[in-house]
Coordinates of C-alpha atoms and ligand atoms in Angstrom, one line a residue:
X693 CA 21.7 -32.8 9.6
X694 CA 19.4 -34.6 7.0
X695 CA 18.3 -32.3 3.9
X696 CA 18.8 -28.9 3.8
X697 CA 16.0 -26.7 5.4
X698 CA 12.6 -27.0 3.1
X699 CA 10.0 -24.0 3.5
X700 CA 6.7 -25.3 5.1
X701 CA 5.1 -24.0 1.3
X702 CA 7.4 -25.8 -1.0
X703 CA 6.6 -29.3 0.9
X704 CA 2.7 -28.8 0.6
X705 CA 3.0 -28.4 -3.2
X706 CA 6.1 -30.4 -3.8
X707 CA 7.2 -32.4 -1.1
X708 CA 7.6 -36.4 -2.1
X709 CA 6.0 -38.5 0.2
X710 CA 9.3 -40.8 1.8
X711 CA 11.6 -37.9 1.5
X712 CA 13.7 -36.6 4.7
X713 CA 13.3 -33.3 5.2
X714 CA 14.0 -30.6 7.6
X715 CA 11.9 -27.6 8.3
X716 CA 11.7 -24.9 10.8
X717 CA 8.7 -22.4 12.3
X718 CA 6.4 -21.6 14.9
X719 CA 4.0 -23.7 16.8
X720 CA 0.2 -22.9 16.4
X721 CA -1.1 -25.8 18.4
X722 CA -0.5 -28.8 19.5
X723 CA -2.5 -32.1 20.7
X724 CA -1.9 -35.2 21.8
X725 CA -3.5 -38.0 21.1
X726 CA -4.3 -41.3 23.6
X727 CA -2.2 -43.7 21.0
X728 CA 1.1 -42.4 21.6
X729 CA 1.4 -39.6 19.5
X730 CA 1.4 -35.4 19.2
X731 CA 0.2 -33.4 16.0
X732 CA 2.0 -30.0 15.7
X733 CA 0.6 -27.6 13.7
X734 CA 3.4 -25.5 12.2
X735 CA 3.7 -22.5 10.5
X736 CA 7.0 -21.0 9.3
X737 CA 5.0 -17.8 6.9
X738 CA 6.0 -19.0 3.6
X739 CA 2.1 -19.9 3.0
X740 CA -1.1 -19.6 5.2
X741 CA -1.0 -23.2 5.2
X742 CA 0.4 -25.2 8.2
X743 CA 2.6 -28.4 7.7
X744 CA 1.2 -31.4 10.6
X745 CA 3.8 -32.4 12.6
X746 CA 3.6 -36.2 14.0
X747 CA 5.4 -37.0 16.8
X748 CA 5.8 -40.6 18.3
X749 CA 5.8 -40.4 22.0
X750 CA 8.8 -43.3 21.5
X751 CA 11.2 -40.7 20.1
X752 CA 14.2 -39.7 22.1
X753 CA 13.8 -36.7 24.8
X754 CA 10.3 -36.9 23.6
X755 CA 9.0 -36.2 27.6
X756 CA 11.1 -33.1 27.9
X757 CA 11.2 -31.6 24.8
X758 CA 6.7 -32.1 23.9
X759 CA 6.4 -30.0 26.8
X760 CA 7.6 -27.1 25.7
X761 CA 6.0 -27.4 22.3
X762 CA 3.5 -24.6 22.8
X763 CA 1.8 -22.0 20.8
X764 CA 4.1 -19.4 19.8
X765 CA 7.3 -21.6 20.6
X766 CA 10.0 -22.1 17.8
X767 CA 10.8 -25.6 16.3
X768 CA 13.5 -27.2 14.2
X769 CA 12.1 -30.7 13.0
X770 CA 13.6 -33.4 11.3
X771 CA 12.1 -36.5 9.7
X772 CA 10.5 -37.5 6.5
X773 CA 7.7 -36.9 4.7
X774 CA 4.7 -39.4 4.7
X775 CA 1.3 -39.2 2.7
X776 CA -1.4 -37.6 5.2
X777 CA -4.0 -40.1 5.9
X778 CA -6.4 -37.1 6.7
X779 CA -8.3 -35.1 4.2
X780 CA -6.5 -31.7 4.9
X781 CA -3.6 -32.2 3.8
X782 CA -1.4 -33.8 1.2
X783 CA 1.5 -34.5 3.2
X784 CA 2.8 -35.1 6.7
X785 CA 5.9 -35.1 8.7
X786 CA 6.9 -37.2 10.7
X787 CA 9.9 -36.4 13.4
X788 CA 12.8 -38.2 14.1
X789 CA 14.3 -35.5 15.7
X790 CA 13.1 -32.0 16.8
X791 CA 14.7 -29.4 19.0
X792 CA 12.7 -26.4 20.6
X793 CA 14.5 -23.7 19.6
X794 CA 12.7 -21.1 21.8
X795 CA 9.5 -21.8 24.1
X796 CA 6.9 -19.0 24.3
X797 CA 5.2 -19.2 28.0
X798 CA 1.8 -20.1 27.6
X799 CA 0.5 -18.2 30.4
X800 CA 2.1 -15.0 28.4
X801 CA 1.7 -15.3 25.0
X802 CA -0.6 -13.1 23.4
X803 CA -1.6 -14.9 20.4
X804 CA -3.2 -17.6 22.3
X805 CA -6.3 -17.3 20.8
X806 CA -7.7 -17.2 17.5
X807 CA -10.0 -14.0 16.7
X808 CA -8.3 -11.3 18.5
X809 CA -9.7 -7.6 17.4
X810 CA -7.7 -5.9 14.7
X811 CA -7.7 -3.1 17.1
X812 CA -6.1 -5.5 20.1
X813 CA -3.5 -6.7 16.9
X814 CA -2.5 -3.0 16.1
X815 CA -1.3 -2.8 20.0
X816 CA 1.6 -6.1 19.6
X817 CA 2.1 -5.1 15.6
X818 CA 5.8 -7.2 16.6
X819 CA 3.4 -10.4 17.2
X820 CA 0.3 -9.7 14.2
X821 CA 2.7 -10.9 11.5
X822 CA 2.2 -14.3 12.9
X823 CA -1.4 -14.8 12.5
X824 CA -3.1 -16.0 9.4
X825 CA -4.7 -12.7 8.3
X826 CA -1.1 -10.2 8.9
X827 CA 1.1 -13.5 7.5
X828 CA -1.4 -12.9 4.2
X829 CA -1.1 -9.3 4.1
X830 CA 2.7 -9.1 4.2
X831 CA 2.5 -12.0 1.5
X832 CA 0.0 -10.4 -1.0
X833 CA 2.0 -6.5 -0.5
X834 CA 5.0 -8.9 -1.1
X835 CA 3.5 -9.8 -4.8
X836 CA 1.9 -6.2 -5.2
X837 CA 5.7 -4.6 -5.1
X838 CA 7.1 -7.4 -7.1
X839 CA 4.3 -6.7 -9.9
X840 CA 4.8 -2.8 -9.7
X841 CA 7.8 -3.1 -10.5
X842 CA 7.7 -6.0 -13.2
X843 CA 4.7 -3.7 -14.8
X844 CA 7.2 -1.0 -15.3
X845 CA 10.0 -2.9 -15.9
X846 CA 8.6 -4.6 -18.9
X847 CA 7.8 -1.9 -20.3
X848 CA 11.1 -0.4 -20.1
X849 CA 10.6 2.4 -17.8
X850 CA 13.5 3.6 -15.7
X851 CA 13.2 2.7 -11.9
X852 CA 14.4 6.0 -10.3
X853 CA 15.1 7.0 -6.9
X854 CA 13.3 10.4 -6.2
X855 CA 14.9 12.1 -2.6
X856 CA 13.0 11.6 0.5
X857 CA 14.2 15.3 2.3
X858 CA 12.8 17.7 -0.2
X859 CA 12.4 21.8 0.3
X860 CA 10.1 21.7 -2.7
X861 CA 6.1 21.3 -1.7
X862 CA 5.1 18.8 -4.4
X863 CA 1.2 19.1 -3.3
X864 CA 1.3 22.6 -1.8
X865 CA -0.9 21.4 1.0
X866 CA 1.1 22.7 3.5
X867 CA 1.4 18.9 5.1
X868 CA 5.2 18.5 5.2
X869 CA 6.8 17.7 8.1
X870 CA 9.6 19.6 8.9
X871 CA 13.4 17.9 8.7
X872 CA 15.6 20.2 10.9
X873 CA 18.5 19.2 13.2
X874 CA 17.9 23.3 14.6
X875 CA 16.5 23.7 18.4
X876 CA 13.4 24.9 17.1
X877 CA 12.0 26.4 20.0
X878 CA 14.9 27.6 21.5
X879 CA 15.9 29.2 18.9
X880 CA 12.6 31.4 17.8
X881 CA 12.6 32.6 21.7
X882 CA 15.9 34.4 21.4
X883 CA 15.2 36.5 18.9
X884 CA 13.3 39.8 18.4
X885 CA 11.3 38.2 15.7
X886 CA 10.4 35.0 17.1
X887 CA 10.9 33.6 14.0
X888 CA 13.4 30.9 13.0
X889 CA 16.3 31.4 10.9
X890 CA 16.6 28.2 8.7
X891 CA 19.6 29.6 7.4
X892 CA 21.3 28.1 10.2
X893 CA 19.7 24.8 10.1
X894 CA 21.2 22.0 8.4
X895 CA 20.4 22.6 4.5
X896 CA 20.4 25.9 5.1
X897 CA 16.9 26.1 3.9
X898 CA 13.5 25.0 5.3
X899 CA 13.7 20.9 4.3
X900 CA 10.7 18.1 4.8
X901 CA 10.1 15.3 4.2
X902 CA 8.9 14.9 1.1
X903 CA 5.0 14.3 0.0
X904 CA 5.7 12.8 -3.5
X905 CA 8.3 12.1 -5.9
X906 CA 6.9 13.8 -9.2
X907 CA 8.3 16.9 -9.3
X908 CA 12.0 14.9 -9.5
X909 CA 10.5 12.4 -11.3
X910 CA 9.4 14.5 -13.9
X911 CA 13.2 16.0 -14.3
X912 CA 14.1 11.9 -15.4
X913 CA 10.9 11.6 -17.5
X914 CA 12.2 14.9 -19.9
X915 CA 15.9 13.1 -19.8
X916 CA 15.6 9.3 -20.5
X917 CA 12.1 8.7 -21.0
X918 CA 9.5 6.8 -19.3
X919 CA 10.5 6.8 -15.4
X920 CA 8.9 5.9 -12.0
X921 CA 9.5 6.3 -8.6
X922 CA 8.0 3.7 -5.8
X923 CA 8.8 5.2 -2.0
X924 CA 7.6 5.4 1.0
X925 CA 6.0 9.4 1.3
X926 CA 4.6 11.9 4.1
X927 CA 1.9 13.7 4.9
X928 CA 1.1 15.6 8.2
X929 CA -2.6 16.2 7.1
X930 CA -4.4 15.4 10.7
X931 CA -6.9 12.7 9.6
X932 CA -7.4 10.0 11.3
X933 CA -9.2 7.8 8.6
X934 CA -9.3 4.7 7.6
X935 CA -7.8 5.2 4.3
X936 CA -5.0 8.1 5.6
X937 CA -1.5 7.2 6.8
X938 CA 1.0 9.9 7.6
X939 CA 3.5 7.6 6.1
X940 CA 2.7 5.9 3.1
X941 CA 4.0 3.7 -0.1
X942 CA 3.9 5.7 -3.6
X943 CA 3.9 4.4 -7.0
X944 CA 4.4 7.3 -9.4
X945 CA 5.2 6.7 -13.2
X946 CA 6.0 10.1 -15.2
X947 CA 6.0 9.8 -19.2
X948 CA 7.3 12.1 -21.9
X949 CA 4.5 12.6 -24.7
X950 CA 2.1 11.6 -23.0
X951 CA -1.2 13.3 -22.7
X952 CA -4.2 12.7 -20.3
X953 CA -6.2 9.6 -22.1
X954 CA -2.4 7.7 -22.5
X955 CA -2.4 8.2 -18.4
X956 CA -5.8 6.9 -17.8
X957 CA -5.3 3.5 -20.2
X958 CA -2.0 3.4 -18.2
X959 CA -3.3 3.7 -15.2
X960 CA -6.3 1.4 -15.9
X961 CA -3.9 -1.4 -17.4
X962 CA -1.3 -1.0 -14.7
X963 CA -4.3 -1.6 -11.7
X964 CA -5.7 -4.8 -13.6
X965 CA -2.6 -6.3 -13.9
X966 CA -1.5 -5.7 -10.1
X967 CA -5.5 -7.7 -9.6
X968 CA -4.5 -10.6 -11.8
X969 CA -1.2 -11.1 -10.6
X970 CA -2.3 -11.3 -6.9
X971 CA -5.3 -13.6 -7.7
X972 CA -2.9 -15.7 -9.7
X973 CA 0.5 -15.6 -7.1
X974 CA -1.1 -15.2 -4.1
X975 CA -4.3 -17.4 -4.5
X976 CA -4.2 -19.1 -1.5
X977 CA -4.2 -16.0 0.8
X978 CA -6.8 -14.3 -1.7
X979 CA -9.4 -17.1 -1.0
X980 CA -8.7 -16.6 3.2
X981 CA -9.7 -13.0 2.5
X982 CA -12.6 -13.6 0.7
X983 CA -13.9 -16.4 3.3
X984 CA -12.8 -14.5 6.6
X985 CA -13.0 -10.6 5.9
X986 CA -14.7 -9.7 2.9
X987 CA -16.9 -12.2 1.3
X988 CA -17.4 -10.0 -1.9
X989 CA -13.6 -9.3 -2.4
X990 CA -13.2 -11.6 -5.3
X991 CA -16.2 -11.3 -7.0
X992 CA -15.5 -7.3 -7.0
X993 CA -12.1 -8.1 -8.1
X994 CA -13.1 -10.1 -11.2
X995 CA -15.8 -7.7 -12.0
X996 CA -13.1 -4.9 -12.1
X997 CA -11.1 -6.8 -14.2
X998 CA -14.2 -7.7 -16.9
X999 CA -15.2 -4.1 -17.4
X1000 CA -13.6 -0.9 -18.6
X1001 CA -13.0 1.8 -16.3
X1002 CA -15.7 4.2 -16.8
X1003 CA -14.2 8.2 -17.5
X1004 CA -16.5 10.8 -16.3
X1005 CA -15.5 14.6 -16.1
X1006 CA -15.9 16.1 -12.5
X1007 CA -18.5 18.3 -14.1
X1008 CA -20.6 15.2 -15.0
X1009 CA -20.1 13.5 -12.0
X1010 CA -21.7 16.7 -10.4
X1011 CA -24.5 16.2 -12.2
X1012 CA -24.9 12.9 -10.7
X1013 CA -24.9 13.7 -7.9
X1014 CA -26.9 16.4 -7.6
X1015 CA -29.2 14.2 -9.6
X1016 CA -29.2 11.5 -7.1
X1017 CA -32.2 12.5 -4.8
X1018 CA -30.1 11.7 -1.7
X1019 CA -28.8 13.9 1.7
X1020 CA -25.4 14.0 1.0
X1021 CA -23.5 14.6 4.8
X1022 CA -21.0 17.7 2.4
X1023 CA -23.3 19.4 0.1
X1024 CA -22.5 18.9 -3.0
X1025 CA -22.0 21.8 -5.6
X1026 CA -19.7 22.4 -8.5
X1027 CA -15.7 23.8 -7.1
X1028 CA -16.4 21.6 -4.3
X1029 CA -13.9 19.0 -3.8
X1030 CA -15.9 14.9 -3.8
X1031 CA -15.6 13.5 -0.3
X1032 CA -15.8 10.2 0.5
X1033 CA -19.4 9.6 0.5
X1034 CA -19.9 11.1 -2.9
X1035 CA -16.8 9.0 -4.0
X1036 CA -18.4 5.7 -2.9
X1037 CA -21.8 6.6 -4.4
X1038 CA -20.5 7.0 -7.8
X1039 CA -18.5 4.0 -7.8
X1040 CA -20.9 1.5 -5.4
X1041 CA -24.0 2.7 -6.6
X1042 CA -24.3 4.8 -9.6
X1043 CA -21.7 3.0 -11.9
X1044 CA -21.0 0.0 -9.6
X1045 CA -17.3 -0.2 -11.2
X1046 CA -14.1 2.2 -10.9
X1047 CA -14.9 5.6 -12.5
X1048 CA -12.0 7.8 -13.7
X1049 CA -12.5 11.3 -12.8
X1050 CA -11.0 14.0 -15.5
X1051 CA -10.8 17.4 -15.9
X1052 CA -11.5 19.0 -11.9
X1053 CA -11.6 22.3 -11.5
X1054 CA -8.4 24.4 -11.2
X1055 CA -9.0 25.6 -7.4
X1056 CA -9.1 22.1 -6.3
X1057 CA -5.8 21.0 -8.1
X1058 CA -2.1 21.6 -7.6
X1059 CA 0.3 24.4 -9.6
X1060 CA 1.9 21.7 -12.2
X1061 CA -1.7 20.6 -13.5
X1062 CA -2.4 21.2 -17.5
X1063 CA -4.5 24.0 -17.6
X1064 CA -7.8 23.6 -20.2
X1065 CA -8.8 26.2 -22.5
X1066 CA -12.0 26.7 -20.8
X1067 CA -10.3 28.4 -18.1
X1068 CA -11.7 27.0 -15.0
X1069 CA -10.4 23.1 -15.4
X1070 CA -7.3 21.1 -15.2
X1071 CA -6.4 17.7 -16.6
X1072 CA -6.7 15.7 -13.8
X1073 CA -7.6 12.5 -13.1
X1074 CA -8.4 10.4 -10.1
X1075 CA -9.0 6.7 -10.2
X1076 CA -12.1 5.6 -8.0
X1077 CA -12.9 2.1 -7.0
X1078 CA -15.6 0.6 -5.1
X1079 CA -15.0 0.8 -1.0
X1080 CA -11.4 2.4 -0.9
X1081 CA -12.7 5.5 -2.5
X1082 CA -9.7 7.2 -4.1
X1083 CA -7.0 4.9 -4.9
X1084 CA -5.1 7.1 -7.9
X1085 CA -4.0 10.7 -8.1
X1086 CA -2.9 12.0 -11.3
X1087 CA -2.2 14.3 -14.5
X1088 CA -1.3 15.4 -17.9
X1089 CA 1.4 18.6 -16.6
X1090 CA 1.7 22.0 -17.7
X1091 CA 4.3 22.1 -20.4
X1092 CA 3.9 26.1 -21.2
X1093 CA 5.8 28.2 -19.0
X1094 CA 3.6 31.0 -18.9
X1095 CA 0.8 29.4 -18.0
X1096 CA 2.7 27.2 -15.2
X1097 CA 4.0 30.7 -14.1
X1098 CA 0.8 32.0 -13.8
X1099 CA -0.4 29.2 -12.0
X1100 CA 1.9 29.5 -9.4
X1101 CA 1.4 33.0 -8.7
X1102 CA -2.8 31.8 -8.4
X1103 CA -1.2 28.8 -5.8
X1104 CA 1.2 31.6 -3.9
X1105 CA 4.3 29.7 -4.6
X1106 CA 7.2 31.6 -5.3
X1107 CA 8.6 30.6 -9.2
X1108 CA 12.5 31.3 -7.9
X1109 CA 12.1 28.6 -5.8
X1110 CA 11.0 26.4 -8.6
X1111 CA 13.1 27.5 -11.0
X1112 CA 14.6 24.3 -11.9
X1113 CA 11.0 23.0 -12.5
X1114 CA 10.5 26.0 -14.9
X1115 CA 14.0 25.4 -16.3
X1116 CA 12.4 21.7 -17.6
X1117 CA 9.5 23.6 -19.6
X1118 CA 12.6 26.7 -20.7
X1119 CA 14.3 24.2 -22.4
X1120 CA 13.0 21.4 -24.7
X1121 CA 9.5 21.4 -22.9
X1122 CA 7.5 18.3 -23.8
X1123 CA 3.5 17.2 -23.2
X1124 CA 3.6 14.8 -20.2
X1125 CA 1.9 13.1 -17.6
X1126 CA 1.8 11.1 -14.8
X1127 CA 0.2 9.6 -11.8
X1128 CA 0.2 8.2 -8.6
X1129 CA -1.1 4.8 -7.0
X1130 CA -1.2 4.6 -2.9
X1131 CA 0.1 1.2 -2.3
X1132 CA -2.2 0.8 0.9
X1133 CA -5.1 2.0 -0.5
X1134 CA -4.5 -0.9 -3.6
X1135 CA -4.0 -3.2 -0.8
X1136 CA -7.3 -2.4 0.8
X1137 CA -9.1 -3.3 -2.6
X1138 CA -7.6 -6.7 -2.8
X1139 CA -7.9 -7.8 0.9
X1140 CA -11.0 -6.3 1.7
X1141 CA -9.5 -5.1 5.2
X1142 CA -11.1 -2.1 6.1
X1143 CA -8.2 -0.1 8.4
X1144 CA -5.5 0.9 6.3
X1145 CA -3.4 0.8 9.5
X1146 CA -3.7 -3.2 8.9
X1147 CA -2.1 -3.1 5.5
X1148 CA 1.1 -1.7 6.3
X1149 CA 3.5 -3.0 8.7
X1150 CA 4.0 -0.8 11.1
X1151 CA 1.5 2.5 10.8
X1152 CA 2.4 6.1 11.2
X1153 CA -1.0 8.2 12.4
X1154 CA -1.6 11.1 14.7
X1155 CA -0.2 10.5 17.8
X1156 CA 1.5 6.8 16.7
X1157 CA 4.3 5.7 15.2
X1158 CA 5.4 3.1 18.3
X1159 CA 7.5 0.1 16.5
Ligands
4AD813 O1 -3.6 12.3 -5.3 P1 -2.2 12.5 -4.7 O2 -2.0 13.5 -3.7 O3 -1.2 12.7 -6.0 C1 0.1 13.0 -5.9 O4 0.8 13.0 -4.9 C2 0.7 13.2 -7.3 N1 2.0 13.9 -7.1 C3 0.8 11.9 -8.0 C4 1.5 12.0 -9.4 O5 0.8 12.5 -10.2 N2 2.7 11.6 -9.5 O6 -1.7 11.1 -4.1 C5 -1.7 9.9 -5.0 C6 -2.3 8.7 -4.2 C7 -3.8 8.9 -3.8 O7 -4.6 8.6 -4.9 C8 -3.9 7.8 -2.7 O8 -4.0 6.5 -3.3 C9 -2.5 7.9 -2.1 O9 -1.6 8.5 -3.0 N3 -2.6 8.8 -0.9 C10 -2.6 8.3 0.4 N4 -2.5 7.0 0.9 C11 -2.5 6.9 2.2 N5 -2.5 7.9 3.1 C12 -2.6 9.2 2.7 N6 -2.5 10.2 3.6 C13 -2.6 9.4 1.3 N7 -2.6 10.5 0.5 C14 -2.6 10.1 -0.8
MG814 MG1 -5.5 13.0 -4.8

């Protein structure tokens, strides 16, 4: 075989023009023309761009094999590269050889069409991974994950692998879903109680999977220093959102002497370089977004990028609202936690930039939140950005037991079960802080998708998780 195999991507940039090459990928269409010839359009999802494929009707088996060459069908070509005579392209192939690897029966295929719903695309998630706008999304989370971890990385924080079955409720939401290998039902009917004994079950406690890694990350973070965790988390809250997955991708950096304004510069640094580096790797796939699904995506993106975050406490972002004039769907009123709508408005309308949220009061945030001398606030933090809403969750942590003690008791959680959390405040307790990105939710800024069941491969929602 002449040349060893070429991605479809490396040709279009690199490819010299009288070169043999061999590539392999998927036919999107195919025409043929009255001179002799057929032009394949293939794709092999190393770029959005397709290589043209010419094919003289004079090469060998060409009868049998053109056939078969169909939209959807696989194709190994041989041949060598030739300067495209069109305007659409740099560079050509044209076949010497070419071998159907598989056909895909044209009165079958599902992707025949261009423009199918995203709803239609969510039903074959096996086959959306082919078409132009789920072959960009994989690349662009691709670079996103590369650049988390390079962010870090540089910076010399320790990549750490938190556990994914937990008996610890990070968020104390009650959202976990239970991990058991126990006959649940069976098991509460037999006895007088009704209740289960998870001393039986498998870990011999109650065990779920887990809705965050901080609580383990922060064991790392007051050990070796800066740490983070990036994992795949669980949440059974039943809301069927755009913007909520019951599994999702977590980013969570924890930091020793750190306080809350060292967390919000992280967090603001650490969310304009994830913007540049997919605007600069994946720039191809960022200009189909902004042409075919959200013509403002760039120009939001490079606005976000030429303006400082704007930090506002929850009690002045109260004000603003209240001060807005508007019929709000959830009254607004201080204690109350910001839905959606009230998120949007400060971000869209009021600053028309992310905001930075700080200091929310204590009934609306978890246990392991710094308490403020004021009493009633905690040193939170939540990153808000223009149409995702919510896209960071974070905090400066309580580092005095007795207040964290305290806390727990106002949050019903029992301390003996946390006592290796307490132990980490008992001995050699340090100021530090942390946060957490949604890696959907990031990926719903950049693309401009508006489902964030279109941003991960295969979604986990109420009542789905086929594939
Ligand atoms: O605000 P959250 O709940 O914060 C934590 O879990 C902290 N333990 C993080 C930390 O301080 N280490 O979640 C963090 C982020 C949210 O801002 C959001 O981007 C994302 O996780 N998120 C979800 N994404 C998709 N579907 C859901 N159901 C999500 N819930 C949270
Ligand atoms: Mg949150």
């Amino acid at each position: 075989m002449a040349a060893t195999r070429s991605t479809i991507k490396s040709l279009l940039r690199d490819g010299q023009p009288g070169s043999d090459v061999h590539v392999a990928g998927w036919v999107r269409t195919r025409r043929d023309s009255k001179q002799g010839f057929s032009f394949i359009e293939l794709n092999d999802g190393s770029c959005m761009a397709n290589l043209q494929i010419v094919v003289d009707a004079a090469t060998p088996g060409y009868e049998d094999a053109i056939r078969r060459v169909t939209t959807g069908a696989s194709l190994r070509i041989v041949g060598t590269l030739r300067e495209s005579p069109g305007s659409k392209q740099r560079v050509e192939l044209h076949a010497s050889t070419f071998d159907v690897l598989g056909e895909a029966d044209p009165a079958k295929y599902p992707l025949q069409k261009k423009g199918h719903s995203f709803e239609f695309l969510r039903e074959i998630a096996h086959l959306r991974p082919r078409t132009n706008t789920f072959g960009a999304i994989a690349r662009v989370r691709n670079c996103v994950s590369y650049s988390i971890h390079r962010f870090f990385q540089q910076r010399g924080f320790l990549y750490i692998h938190t556990p994914i079955i937990t008996t610890s409720d990070c968020e104390g939401a009650g959202e976990m879903f239970q991990v058991t290998t126990l006959p649940l039902d069976r098991l509460a009917e037999g006895t007088p109680t009704k209740t289960v004994d998870y001393g039986h079950d498998f870990f011999g406690k109650r065990a779920s999977l887990t809705v965050s890694g901080q609580l383990e990350g922060e064991i790392y973070a007051t050990a070796v220093g800066p740490v983070y965790t990036f994992g795949p988390t669980f949440r059974a809250e039943n809301s069927n959102t755009p913007r909520h997955l019951a599994e999702f991708w977590m980013v969570e950096p924890e930091m020793p002497f750190f306080d809350l304004d060292d967390n919000m510069a992280l967090a603001e640094e650490f969310i304009k370089t994830i913007i540049q580096d997919a605007l600069s790797e994946c720039a191809e796939d960022m200009a189909f977004f902004n042409e075919r699904i959200d013509k403002t995506v760039l120009a939001t993106l490079t606005h976000i990028l030429e303006h400082e975050f704007k930090r506002v406490s929850y009690t002045e972002a109260v004000d603003i609202l209240l001060s807005a004039g508007r019929d709000w769907e959830y009254p607004v009123a201080w204690g109350h936690n910001l839905q959606a709508e009230h998120e949007r408005f400060l971000t869209e309308q009021h600053f028309q930039q992310p905001i930075i949220v700080h200091d929310y009061p204590r009934t609306l945030k978890p246990f392991y939140m710094k308490c403020n001398d004021d009493g009633q606030t905690v040193r939170a933090m939540d990153v808000l950005v223009p149409r995702v809403g919510e896209i960071i969750g974070g905090s400066q942590r309580e580092e005095r037991l007795d207040v964290l003690l305290t806390r727990m008791g106002e949050c019903n959680l029992d301390p003996a079960e946390y006592w290796w959390y307490g132990d980490l405040r008992r001995y050699g307790t340090v100021p530090h802080a942390g946060f957490g990105l949604g890696l959907e939710r990031m990926l719903l800024l950049l693309t401009g998708m508006q489902n964030i069941r279109d941003v991960i491969p295969f979604p986990r929602t109420p009542r789905n998780a086929d594939f």
